[in-house]
Short mmCIF file of C-alpha atoms and ligand atoms in Angstrom, two decimals:
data_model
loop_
_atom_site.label_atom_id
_atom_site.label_comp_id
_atom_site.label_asym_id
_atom_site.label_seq_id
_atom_site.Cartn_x
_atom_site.Cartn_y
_atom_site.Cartn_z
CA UNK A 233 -3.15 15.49 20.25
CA UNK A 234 -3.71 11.79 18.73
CA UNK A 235 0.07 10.79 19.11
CA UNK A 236 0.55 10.86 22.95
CA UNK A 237 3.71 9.36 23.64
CA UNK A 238 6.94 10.92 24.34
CA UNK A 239 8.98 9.12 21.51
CA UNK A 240 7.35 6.47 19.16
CA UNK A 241 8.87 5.00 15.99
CA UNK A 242 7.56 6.00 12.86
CA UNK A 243 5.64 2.52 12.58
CA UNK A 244 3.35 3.50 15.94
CA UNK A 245 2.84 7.21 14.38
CA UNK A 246 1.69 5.75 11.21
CA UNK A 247 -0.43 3.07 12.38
CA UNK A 248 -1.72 5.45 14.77
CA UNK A 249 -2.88 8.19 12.04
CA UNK A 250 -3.48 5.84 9.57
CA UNK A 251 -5.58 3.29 10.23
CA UNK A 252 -5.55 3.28 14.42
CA UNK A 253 -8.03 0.37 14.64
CA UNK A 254 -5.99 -1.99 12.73
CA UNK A 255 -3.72 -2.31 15.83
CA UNK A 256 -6.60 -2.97 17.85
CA UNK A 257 -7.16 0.21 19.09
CA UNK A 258 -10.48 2.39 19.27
CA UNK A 259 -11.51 3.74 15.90
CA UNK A 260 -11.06 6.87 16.90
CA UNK A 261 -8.65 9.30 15.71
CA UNK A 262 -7.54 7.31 12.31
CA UNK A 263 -7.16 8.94 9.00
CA UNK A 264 -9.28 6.75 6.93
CA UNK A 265 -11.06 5.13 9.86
CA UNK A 266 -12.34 8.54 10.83
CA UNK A 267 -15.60 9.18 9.00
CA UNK A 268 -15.22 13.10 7.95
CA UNK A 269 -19.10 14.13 7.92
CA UNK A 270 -17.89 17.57 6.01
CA UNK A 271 -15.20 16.64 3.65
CA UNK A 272 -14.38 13.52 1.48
CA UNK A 273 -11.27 12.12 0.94
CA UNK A 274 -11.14 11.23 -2.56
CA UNK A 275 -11.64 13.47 -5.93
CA UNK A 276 -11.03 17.17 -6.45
CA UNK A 277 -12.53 18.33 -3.10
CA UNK A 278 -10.66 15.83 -0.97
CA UNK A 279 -7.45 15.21 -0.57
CA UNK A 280 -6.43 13.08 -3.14
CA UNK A 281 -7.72 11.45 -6.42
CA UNK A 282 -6.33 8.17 -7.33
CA UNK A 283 -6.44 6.72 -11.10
CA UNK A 284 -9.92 4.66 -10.87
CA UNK A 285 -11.30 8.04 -10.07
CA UNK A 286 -9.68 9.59 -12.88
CA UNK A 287 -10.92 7.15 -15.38
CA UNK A 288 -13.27 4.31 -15.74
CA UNK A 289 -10.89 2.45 -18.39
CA UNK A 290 -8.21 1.43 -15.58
CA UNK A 291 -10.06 -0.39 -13.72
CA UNK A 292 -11.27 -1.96 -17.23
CA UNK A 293 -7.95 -2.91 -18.34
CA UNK A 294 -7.30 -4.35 -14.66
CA UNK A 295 -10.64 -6.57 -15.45
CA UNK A 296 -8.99 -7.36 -18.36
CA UNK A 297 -5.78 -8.44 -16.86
CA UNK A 298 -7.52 -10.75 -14.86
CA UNK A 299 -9.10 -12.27 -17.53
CA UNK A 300 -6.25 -12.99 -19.86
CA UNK A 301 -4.77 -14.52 -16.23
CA UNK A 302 -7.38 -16.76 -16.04
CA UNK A 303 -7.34 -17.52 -19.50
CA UNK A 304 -3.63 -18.53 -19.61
CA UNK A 305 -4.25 -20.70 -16.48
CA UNK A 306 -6.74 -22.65 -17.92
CA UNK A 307 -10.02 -21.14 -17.44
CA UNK A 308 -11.10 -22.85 -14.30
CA UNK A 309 -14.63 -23.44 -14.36
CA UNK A 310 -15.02 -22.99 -9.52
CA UNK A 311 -13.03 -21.42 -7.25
CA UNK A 312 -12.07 -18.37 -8.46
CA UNK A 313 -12.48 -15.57 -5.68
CA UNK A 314 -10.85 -11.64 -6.21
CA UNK A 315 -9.79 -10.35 -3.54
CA UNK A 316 -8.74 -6.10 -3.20
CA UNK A 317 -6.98 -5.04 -0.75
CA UNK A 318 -8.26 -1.04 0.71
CA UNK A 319 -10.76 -0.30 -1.85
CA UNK A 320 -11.51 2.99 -1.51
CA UNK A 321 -14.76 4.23 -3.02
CA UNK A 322 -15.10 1.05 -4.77
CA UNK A 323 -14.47 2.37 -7.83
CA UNK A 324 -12.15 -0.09 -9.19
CA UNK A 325 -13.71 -3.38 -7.99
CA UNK A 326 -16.69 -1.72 -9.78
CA UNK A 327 -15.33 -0.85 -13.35
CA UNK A 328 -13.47 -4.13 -13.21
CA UNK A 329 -16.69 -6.27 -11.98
CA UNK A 330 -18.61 -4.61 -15.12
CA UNK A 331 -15.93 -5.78 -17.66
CA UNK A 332 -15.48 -9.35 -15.86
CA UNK A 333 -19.47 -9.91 -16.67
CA UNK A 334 -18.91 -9.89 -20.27
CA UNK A 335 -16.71 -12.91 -19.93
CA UNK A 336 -19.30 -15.44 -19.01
CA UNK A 337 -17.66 -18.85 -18.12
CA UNK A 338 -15.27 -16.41 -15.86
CA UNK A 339 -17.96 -14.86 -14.17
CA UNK A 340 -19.77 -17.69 -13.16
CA UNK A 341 -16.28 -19.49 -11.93
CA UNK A 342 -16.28 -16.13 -9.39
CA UNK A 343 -17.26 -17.88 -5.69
CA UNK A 344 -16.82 -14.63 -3.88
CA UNK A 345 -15.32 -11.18 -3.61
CA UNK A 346 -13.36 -10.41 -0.37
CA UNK A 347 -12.53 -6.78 0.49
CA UNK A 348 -9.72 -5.67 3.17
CA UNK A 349 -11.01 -2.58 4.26
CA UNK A 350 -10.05 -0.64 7.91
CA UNK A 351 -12.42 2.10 7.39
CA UNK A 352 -16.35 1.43 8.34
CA UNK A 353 -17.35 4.73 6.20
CA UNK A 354 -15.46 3.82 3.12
CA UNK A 355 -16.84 0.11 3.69
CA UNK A 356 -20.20 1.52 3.68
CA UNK A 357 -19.62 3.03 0.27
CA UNK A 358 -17.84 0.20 -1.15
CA UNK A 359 -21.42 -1.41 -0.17
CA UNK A 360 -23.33 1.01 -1.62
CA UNK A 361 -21.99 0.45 -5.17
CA UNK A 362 -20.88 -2.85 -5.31
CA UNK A 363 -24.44 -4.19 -3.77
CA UNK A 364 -26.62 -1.75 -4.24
CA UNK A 365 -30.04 -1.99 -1.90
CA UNK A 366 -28.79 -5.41 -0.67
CA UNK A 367 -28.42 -5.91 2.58
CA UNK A 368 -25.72 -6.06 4.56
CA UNK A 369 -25.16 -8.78 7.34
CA UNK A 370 -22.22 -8.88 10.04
CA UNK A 371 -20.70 -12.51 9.85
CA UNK A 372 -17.96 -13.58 12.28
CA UNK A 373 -14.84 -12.71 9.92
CA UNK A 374 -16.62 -9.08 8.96
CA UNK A 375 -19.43 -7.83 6.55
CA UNK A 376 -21.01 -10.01 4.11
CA UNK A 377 -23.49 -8.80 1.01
CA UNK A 378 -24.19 -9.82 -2.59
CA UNK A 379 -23.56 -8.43 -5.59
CA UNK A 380 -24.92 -6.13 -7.82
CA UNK A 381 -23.73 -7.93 -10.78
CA UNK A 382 -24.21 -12.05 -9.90
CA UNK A 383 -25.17 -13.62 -7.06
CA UNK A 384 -21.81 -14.08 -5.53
CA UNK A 385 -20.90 -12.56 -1.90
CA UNK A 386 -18.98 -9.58 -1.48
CA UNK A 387 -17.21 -10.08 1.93
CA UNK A 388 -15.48 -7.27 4.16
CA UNK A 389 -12.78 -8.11 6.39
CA UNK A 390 -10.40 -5.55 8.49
CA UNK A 391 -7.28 -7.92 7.72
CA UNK A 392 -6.32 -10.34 4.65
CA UNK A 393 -5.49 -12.69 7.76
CA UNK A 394 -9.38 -13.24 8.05
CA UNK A 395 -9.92 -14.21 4.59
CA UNK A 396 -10.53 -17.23 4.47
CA UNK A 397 -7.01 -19.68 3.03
CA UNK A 398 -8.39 -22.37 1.16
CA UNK A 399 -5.75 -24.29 -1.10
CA UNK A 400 -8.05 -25.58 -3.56
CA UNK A 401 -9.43 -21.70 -4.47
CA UNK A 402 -7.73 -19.61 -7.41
CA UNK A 403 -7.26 -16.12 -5.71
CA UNK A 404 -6.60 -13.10 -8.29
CA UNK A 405 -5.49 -10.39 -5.45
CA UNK A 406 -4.85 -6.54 -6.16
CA UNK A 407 -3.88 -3.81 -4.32
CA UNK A 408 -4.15 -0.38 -5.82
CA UNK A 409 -2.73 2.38 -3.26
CA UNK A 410 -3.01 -0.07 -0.46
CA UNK A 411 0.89 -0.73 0.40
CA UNK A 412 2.05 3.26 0.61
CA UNK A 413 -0.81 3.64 3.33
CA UNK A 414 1.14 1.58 5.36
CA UNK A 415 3.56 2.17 8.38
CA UNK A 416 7.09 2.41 8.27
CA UNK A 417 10.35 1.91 10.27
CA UNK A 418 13.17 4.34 9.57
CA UNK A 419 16.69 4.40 10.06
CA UNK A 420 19.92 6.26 9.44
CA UNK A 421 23.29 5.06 9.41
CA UNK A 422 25.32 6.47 11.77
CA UNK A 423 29.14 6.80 11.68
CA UNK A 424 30.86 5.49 14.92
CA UNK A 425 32.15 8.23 17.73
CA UNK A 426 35.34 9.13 16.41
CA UNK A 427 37.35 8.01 19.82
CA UNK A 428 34.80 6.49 21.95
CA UNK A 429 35.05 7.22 25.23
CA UNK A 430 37.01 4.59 27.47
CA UNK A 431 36.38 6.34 30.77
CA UNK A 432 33.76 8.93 32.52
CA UNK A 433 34.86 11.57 34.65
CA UNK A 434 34.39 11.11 38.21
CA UNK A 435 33.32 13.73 40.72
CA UNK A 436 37.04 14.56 41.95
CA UNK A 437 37.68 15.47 38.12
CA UNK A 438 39.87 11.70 38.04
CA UNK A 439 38.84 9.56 34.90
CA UNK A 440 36.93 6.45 35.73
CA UNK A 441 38.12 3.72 33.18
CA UNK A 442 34.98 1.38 32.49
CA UNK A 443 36.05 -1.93 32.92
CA UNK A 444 34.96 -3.00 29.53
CA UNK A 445 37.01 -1.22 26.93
CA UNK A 446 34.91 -0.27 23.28
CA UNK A 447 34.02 -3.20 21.44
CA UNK A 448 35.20 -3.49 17.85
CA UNK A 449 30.89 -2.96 17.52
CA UNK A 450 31.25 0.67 18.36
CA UNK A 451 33.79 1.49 15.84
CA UNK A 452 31.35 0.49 12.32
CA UNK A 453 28.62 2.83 11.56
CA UNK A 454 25.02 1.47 12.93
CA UNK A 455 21.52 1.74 12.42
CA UNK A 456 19.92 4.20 14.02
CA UNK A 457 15.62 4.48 14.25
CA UNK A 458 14.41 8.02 13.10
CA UNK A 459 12.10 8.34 16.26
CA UNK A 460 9.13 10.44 16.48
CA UNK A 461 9.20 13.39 19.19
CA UNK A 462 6.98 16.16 20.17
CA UNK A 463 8.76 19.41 18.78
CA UNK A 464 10.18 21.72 21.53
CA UNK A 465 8.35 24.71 22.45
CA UNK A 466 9.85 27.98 21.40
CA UNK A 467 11.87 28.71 23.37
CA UNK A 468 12.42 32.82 22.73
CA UNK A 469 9.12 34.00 24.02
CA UNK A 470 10.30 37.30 21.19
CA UNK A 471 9.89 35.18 17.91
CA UNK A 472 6.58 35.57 16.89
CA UNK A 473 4.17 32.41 17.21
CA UNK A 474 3.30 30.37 14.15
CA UNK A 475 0.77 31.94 11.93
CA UNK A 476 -2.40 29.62 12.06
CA UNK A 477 -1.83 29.16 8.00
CA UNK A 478 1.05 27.66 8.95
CA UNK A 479 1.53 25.82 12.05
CA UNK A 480 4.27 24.08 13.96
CA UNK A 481 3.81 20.62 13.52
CA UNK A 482 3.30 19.11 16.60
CA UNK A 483 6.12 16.54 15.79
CA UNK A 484 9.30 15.74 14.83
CA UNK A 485 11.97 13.07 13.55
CA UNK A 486 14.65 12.51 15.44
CA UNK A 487 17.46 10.27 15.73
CA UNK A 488 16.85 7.48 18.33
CA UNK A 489 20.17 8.58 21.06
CA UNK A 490 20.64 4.52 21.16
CA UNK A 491 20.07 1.18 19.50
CA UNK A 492 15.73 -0.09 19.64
CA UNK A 493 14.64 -3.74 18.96
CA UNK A 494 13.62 -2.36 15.15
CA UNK A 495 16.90 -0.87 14.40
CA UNK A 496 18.80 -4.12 15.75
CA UNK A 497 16.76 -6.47 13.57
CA UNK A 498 14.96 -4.90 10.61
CA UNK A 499 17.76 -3.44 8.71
CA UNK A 500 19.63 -6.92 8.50
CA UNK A 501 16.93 -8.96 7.30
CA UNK A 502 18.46 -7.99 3.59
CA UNK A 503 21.39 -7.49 1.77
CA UNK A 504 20.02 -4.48 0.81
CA UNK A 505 20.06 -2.64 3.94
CA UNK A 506 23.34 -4.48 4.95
CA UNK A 507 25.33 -3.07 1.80
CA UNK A 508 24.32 0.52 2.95
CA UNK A 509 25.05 -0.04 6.30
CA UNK A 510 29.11 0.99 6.08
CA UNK A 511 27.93 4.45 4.44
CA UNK A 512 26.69 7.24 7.40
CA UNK A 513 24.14 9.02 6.43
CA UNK A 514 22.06 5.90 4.55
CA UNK A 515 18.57 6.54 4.84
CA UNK A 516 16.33 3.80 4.55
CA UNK A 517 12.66 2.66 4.85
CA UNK A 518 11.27 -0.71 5.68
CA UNK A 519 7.52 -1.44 6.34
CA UNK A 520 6.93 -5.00 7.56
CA UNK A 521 3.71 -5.02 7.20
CA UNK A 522 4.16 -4.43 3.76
CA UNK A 523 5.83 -7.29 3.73
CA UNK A 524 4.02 -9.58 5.85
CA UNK A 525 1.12 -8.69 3.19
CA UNK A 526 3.01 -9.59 0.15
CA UNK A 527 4.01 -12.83 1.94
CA UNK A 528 0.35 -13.79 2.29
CA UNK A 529 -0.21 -13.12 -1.05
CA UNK A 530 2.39 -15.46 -2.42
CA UNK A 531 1.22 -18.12 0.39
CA UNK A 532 -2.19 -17.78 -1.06
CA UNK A 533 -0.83 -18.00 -4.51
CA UNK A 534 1.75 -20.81 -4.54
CA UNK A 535 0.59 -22.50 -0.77
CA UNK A 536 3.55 -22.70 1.82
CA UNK A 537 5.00 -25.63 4.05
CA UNK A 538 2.01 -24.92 6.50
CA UNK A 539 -0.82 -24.60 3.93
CA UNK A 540 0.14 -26.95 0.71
CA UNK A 541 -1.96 -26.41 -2.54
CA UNK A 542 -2.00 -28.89 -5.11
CA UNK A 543 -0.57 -26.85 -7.65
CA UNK A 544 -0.27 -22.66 -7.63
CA UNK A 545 -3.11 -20.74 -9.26
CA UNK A 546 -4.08 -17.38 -9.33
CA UNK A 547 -2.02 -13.81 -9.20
CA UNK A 548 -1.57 -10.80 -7.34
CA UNK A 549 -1.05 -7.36 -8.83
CA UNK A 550 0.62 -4.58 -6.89
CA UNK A 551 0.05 -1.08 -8.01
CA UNK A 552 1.56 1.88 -6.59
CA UNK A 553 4.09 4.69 -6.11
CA UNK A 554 7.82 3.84 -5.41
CA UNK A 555 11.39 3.55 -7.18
CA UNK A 556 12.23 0.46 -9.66
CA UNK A 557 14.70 -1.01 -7.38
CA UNK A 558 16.08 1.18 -4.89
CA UNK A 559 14.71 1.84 -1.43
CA UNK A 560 12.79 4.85 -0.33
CA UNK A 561 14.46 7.32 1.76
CA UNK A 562 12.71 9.89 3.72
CA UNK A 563 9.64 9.03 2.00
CA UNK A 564 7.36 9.73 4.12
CA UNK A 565 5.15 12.82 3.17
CA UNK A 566 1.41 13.95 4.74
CA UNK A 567 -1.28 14.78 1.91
CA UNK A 568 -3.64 17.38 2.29
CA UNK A 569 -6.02 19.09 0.11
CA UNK A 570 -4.11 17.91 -3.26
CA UNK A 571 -0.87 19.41 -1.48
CA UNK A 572 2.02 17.91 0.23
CA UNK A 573 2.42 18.83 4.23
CA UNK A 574 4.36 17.30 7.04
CA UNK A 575 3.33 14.31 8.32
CA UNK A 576 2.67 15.59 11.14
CA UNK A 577 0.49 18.64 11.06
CA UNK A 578 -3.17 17.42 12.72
CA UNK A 579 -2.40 14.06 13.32
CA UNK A 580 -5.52 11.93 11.92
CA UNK A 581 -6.77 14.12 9.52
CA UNK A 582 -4.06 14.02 6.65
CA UNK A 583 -3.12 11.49 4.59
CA UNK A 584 -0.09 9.72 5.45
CA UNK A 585 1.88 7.83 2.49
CA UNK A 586 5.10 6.64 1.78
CA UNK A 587 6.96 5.19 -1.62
CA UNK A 588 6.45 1.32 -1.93
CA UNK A 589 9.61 -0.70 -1.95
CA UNK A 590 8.38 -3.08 -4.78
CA UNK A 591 12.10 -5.29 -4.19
CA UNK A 592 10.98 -5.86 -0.70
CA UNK A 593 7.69 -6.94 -1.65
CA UNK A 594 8.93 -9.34 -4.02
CA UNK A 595 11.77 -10.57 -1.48
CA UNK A 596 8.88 -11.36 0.95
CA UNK A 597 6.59 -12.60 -1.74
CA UNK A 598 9.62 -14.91 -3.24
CA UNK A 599 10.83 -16.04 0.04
CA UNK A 600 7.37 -17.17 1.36
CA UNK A 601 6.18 -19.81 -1.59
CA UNK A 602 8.56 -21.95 -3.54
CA UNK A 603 5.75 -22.24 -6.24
CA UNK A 604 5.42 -17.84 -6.76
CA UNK A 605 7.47 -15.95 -8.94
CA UNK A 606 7.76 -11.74 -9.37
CA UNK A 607 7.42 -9.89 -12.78
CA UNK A 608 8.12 -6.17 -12.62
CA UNK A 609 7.82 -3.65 -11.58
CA UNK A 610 7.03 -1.77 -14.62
CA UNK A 611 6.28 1.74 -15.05
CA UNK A 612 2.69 2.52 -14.89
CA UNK A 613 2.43 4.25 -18.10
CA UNK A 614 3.99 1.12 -20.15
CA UNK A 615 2.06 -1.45 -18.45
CA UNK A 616 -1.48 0.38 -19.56
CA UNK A 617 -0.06 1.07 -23.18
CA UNK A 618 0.06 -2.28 -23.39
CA UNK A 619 -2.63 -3.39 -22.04
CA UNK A 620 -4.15 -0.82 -24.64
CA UNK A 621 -5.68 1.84 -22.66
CA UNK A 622 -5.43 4.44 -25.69
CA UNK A 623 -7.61 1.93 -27.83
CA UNK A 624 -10.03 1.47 -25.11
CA UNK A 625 -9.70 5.50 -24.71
CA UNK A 626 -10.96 5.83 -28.67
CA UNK A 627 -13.58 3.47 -28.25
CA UNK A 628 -14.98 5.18 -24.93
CA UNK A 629 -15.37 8.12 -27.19
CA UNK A 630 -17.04 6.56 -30.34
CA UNK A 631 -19.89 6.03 -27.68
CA UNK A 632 -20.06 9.06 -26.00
CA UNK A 633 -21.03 11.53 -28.29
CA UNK A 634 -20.52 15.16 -26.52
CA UNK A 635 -16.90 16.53 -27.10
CA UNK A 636 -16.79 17.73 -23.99
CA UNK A 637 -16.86 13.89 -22.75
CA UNK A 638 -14.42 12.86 -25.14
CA UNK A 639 -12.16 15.49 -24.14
CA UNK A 640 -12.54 14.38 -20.38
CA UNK A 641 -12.04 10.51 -21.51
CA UNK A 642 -8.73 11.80 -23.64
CA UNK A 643 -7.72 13.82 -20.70
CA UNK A 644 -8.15 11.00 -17.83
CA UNK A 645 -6.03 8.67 -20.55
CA UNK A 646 -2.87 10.92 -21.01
CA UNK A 647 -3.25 11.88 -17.33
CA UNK A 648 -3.05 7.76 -16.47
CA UNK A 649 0.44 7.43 -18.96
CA UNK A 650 2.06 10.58 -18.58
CA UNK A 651 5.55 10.33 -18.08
CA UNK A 652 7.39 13.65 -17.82
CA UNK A 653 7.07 16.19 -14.84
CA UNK A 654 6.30 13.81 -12.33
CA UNK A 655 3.40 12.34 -14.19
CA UNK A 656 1.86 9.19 -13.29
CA UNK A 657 2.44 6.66 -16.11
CA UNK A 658 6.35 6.82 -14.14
CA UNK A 659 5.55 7.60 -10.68
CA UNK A 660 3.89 4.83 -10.78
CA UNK A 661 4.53 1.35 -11.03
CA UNK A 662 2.99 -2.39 -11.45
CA UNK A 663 4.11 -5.61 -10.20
CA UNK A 664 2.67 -9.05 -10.47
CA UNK A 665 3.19 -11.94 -8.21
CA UNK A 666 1.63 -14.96 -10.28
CA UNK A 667 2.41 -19.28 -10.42
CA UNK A 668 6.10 -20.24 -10.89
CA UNK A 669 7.03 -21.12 -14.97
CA UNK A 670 3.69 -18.45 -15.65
CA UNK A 671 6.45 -15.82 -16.83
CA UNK A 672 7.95 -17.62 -19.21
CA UNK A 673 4.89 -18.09 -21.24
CA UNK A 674 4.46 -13.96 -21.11
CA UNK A 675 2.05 -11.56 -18.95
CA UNK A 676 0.03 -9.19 -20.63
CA UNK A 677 1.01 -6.03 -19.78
CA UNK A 678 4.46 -7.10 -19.15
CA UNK A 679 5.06 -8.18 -22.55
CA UNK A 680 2.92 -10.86 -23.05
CA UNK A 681 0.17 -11.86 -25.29
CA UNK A 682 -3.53 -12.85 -24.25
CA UNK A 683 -2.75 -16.73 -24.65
CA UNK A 684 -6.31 -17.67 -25.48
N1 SAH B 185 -7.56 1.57 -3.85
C1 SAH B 185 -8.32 2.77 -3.70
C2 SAH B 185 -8.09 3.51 -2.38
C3 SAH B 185 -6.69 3.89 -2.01
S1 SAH B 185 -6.61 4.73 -0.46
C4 SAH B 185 -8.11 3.67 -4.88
O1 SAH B 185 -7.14 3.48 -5.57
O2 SAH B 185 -8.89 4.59 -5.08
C5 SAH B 185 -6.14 3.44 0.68
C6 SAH B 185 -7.23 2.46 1.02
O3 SAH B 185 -6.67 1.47 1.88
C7 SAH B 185 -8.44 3.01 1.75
O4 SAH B 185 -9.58 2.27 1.35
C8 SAH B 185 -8.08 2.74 3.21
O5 SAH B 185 -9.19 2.75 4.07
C9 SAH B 185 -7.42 1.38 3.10
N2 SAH B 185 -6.44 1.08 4.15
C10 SAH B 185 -5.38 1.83 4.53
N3 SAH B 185 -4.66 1.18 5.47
C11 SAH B 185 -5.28 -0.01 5.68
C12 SAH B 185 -5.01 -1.12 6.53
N4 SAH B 185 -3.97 -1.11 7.33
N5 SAH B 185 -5.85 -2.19 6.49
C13 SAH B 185 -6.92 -2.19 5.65
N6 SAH B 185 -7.22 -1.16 4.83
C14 SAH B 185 -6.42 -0.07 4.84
#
């Protein structure tokens, strides 16, 4: 059992079988932290495949994003550093590295690349194909190498917070399938007792008035946490035992019996959450560390009271899974094997995920820098149209002359854009956090032009 506490909020769980030594905990017992010697996360054997893995040309046309950034923002000759926030295999970083190099007076601004990565095996890989036979040195904020590419250093840290913040640096920040790995609070609105009690019952059977009568607080619906709780044991010893294809999780979610810390303050940090709060029943999801990351990125971006930069430069882009504008309700979903399960079958060893609440992020983003502002989100499958990804797609093939690659290339494309059934070109979605006034001169990929 990894989860071995009586009741913990979903936060704890998640942080627990996510990414346990982010917390500063052991390594042990984390979903991406554990290295699996037999099975791989990622691609058709693992247990999921993500869209750099399904074709080289997104990560292109996120190189290329970056460059038309840099381009509108005046080509800036130093300073620029990318940073990516849980890389993965290293795919992306890769395909988009390879396309940057064609761009020379960009790729020789490029100071360093700075990975945020909780999980030493996947860092290793990252290593492998970003650096090649380099070597690989521990420094005091992580893991520094060089890259295959240039000579600039790729750096690994466990937390953006050790990146280094320096004003005068132009950081181009993305985050592919980074924010739905991590933790979230829960809570349900909860209608008020419809006559709350005013007295207990005392041993002779004589009501006990309590001295304070209900406060007008116990008569509006409140926020309750959905807790996690080890699941009962079966009780009737005559109901046969879960088959071992399908076994009782070993948790639940339950409704907290009373008020926690989270459910008193999270939900009213937005009007949001406050406008659902007179309906019982609201379901609603809130990650702060999802927001505490977009925050840094916009602080990083535009500078903040604490950390002033002479004017804002650079750009985050946010790609992921979540709704336009609402927010996620009971979201949270374990992935297995290319299937859905509960999130809590074997703790640690399936991939827990939960929809992004992209009006959160930009809330936190907005409300941390004066000098950021928030385009999108925009559906996936729009944003690679037009950043051309069928064009790319055609020339991919005019090089690659087996049909059997071209029909793979084709494939990965319509796969990346498809709309209906689910398909990822709507699932998912892209967001941009980039220099106040940059919007009004147009993004590519959110309308925009490459303003060369
Ligand atoms: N961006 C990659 C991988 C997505 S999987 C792709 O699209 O293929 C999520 C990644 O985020 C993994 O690299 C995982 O190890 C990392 N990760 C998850 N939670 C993290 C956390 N709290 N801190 C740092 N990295 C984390």
């Amino acid at each position: 059992m990894v989860v071995n506490i009586n009741a913990c909020n979903i936060y704890s769980a998640m942080v627990h079988a996510n990414c346990q030594n982010n917390r500063g905990g052991n390594q042990e017992g984390g979903y991406y932290t554990t290295h699996n010697q037999d099975r791989d996360q990622f691609g058709q054997k693992g247990d999921f495949i993500t869209s750099p893995e399904i074709s080289q040309i997104f990560g292109e046309l996120l190189g290329i994003w970056l460059v038309a950034e840099w381009m509108a923002q005046g080509k800036k000759s130093t300073g620029v550093e990318i940073l990516e926030m849980g890389p993965g295999r290293g795919t992306l970083m890769d395909d988009m590295l390879r396309t940057i190099r064609n761009f020379k007076p960009l790729a020789s601004s490029i100071e360093a690349i700075y990975l945020v990565e909780a999980s030493p095996s996947l860092r290793n890989q990252q290593k492998q194909l970003l650096c090649g036979d380099a070597s690989m040195e521990e420094i005091e904020i992580g893991f520094r190498s060089r890259s295959k590419y240039s000579n600039f250093p790729v750096i690994w840290c466990e937390d953006i917070r050790l990146v280094p913040n320096d004003p005068t640096k132009t950081p181009f920040i993305f985050a592919h399938e980074f924010f739905d790995a991590l933790p979230i609070h829960a809570f349900q609105s909860v209608a008020p007792a419809p006559n709350p009690p005013t007295s207990i019952q005392g041993l002779n059977g004589q009501p006990i008035p309590f001295s304070t009568p209900p406060t007008a607080h116990s008569r509006i619906p409140q926020w309750r946490e959905l807790v996690v709780t080890p699941t009962p044991p079966l009780i009737d010893i005559s109901t046969p035992s879960p088959t071992p294809a399908d076994p009782q999780p070993d948790f639940q979610l339950s409704l907290a019996k009373a008020s926690t810390p989270s459910s008193l303050v999270l939900p009213e940090t937005s009007p949001r959450y406050k406008a659902l709060k007179p309906l019982p029943g609201s379901v609603i999801e809130i990650s702060p560390e999802a927001q505490s990351y977009a925050a840094e990125f916009a602080r990083r971006i535009g500078g903040s009271p604490k950390s002033p930069k002479p004017a804002p430069t650079g750009a985050a882009l946010i790609l992921d899974y979540g709704p336009l504008d609402t927010i996620p309700t009971s979201t949270l979903r374990g992935i297995r094997a290319h299937t859905l399960v509960s999130p809590f079958t074997m703790p640690g060893k399936v991939d827990l995920s939960a929809d992004v609440d992209f009006v959160a992020l930009a809330e936190a983003a907005t409300g941390a820098s004066e000098a950021v502002e928030v385009i999108g989100p925009v559906e996936q499958g729009g944003w690679l149209v037009g950043m051309g990804v069928r064009e790319r797609g055609e020339m991919l093939c005019q090089g690659n002359g087996g049909e059997g690659r071209k029909g793979e290339i084709r494939r990965g494309v319509e796969r990346l854009v498809e709309r209906g059934g689910g398909g990822m070109g709507r699932l998912y979605k892209v967001m941009a956090i980039v220099p106040e006034g940059r919007t009004g001169r147009g993004i590519v990929g959110f309308g925009g032009d490459v303003d060369v």
